[in-house]
Amino acid sequence: MRILGLKEEMRRACGGAARPLGLVPTMGALHDGHLSLVGRCRDDCATVAVSIFVNPAQFGEGEDFAEYPRDLDGDLELLRRCGVDLVFVPGAAEVYPPGFDTWVDVGPVGERLEGAARPGHFRGVATVVAKLFGVVRPDRAYFGQKDGQQTVVVSKLARDLDLGVEVVVAPTVREGDGLAMSSRNARLNPEQRRAAPVLYRALAAGRGEWERGERDAGAICGVVRRVLDSEPLLGGIDYVSLAAPDTLEELVVAAPGAMLSAAAQLGVVRLIDNVMLE
Ligand code: PAF
């Protein structure tokens, strides 16, 4: 496994690598969700590249950039065991050198839901992903459904800018009690960790309503809210949304393929999760 910190050496390594080449972009603090993306990439591609970069541009003021979990040695050990070929670990000045000024704005799809709560977040995500695609030039890139809006944003980015990258979305990996795996879960205290699966329970209850024939989006979201309201440790519900899968516009009438998602604060952690209506 080669570990590279400079864009130029990563570009050279990728240029000479066997195709297809798959990229798994991450911010490190790897868990089984990331490793499932790496495994999927390993199955599909002749070369597996992983990037580890905690991207300051996608954190707003007062967000948890400084506290975001970091464990580079542990991450590299996991990636070595998974048979990864190339790991790109750039520093912030390598990604955003002095004079950097060009940003990628994906429009309204990046302004809803997470984008409304975290202004500028998806501009930061789209920009760094475009830059990673530019350095690595992957044939495929792998993202988890857990960050549902991010998968929509990145797919749109690849399509709108004709980047020639196939965006592959892999299912959310969950703990035994339903909590979606996330690097930020490490910041929950034991009591909060016990409460955290309420988010998935609430979304599953909403999806249950759909499965029983409910088609009114307000009624489905209402069920989700009621379950969330039953958990006293939740600091606040940011949103409950039932949205079209490609535009993320709110639906009045539920339809197959819609994304039911929610975000809520639990201690210092902002939990997000989603389920798709089949
Ligand atoms: O999902 C993440 O970890 C990040 O948003 C990503 C895609 C690596 C971009 O920084």
Short mmCIF file of N, CA, C and O and ligand atoms in Angstrom, two decimals, residues 24-28 34 51 53-55 58 68 121 124-126 128-129 132 143-144 147 150 154, ligand 1:
data_model
loop_
_atom_site.label_atom_id
_atom_site.label_comp_id
_atom_site.label_asym_id
_atom_site.label_seq_id
_atom_site.Cartn_x
_atom_site.Cartn_y
_atom_site.Cartn_z
N VAL A 24 -12.43 5.83 -2.88
CA VAL A 24 -13.32 5.99 -1.72
C VAL A 24 -12.85 7.24 -0.98
O VAL A 24 -11.85 7.19 -0.26
N PRO A 25 -13.56 8.37 -1.15
CA PRO A 25 -13.16 9.58 -0.42
C PRO A 25 -13.65 9.51 1.03
O PRO A 25 -14.80 9.15 1.27
N THR A 26 -12.78 9.81 1.98
CA THR A 26 -13.18 9.78 3.39
C THR A 26 -12.55 10.95 4.14
O THR A 26 -11.63 11.60 3.64
N MET A 27 -13.05 11.15 5.36
CA MET A 27 -12.41 12.10 6.26
C MET A 27 -11.73 11.34 7.40
O MET A 27 -11.46 11.89 8.48
N GLY A 28 -11.48 10.03 7.20
CA GLY A 28 -10.78 9.25 8.21
C GLY A 28 -11.68 8.85 9.36
O GLY A 28 -12.90 8.88 9.25
N HIS A 34 -17.22 2.72 6.18
CA HIS A 34 -16.17 3.01 5.20
C HIS A 34 -15.60 1.71 4.62
O HIS A 34 -15.36 1.61 3.42
N SER A 51 -8.96 8.29 -0.08
CA SER A 51 -8.40 9.56 0.38
C SER A 51 -8.85 9.79 1.82
O SER A 51 -9.96 9.42 2.21
N PHE A 53 -8.95 13.04 4.27
CA PHE A 53 -8.72 14.48 4.38
C PHE A 53 -9.92 15.09 5.11
O PHE A 53 -11.05 15.01 4.62
N VAL A 54 -9.68 15.65 6.28
CA VAL A 54 -10.74 16.34 7.01
C VAL A 54 -10.83 17.73 6.38
O VAL A 54 -9.98 18.58 6.62
N ASN A 55 -11.87 17.90 5.58
CA ASN A 55 -11.97 19.06 4.68
C ASN A 55 -12.50 20.29 5.42
O ASN A 55 -13.70 20.39 5.67
N GLN A 58 -15.88 22.26 4.40
CA GLN A 58 -17.26 21.81 4.56
C GLN A 58 -17.77 21.95 5.99
O GLN A 58 -18.85 21.51 6.32
N TYR A 68 -13.39 16.97 15.23
CA TYR A 68 -13.73 15.82 14.40
C TYR A 68 -12.73 14.69 14.69
O TYR A 68 -11.52 14.94 14.73
N HIS A 121 -21.97 24.12 3.38
CA HIS A 121 -21.44 22.75 3.58
C HIS A 121 -21.23 22.03 2.25
O HIS A 121 -20.15 21.50 1.97
N GLY A 124 -18.45 23.19 0.02
CA GLY A 124 -17.18 22.61 0.47
C GLY A 124 -17.03 21.17 0.03
O GLY A 124 -15.96 20.74 -0.41
N VAL A 125 -18.13 20.40 0.16
CA VAL A 125 -18.07 18.98 -0.24
C VAL A 125 -17.84 18.87 -1.75
O VAL A 125 -16.96 18.14 -2.21
N ALA A 126 -18.66 19.61 -2.53
CA ALA A 126 -18.57 19.49 -3.99
C ALA A 126 -17.19 19.94 -4.47
O ALA A 126 -16.61 19.33 -5.39
N VAL A 128 -14.24 19.89 -2.80
CA VAL A 128 -13.15 18.95 -2.49
C VAL A 128 -13.30 17.66 -3.30
O VAL A 128 -12.31 17.08 -3.76
N VAL A 129 -14.55 17.22 -3.52
CA VAL A 129 -14.74 15.99 -4.31
C VAL A 129 -14.30 16.24 -5.75
O VAL A 129 -13.64 15.40 -6.36
N LEU A 132 -10.58 16.07 -5.73
CA LEU A 132 -10.10 14.68 -5.60
C LEU A 132 -10.26 13.93 -6.91
O LEU A 132 -9.38 13.18 -7.34
N PHE A 143 -19.69 6.16 -2.29
CA PHE A 143 -20.23 6.97 -1.20
C PHE A 143 -21.32 6.18 -0.49
O PHE A 143 -22.00 5.35 -1.12
N GLY A 144 -21.51 6.46 0.80
CA GLY A 144 -22.52 5.73 1.58
C GLY A 144 -23.88 6.43 1.55
O GLY A 144 -23.94 7.67 1.62
N ASP A 147 -25.18 9.39 4.13
CA ASP A 147 -25.18 10.82 3.80
C ASP A 147 -25.96 10.99 2.50
O ASP A 147 -25.39 11.24 1.43
N GLN A 150 -25.61 14.07 0.34
CA GLN A 150 -24.28 14.13 -0.26
C GLN A 150 -24.22 13.27 -1.52
O GLN A 150 -23.59 13.65 -2.52
N VAL A 154 -23.15 14.80 -5.08
CA VAL A 154 -21.96 14.31 -5.78
C VAL A 154 -22.34 13.72 -7.14
O VAL A 154 -21.63 13.90 -8.14
O1 PAF B 1 -18.46 11.92 3.55
C1 PAF B 1 -17.35 12.41 3.82
O2 PAF B 1 -16.57 11.83 4.60
C2 PAF B 1 -16.94 13.73 3.20
O3 PAF B 1 -18.03 14.59 3.07
C3 PAF B 1 -16.21 13.57 1.86
C4 PAF B 1 -17.09 12.96 0.79
C5 PAF B 1 -14.97 12.70 2.05
C6 PAF B 1 -15.75 14.95 1.34
O4 PAF B 1 -14.91 15.57 2.25
#
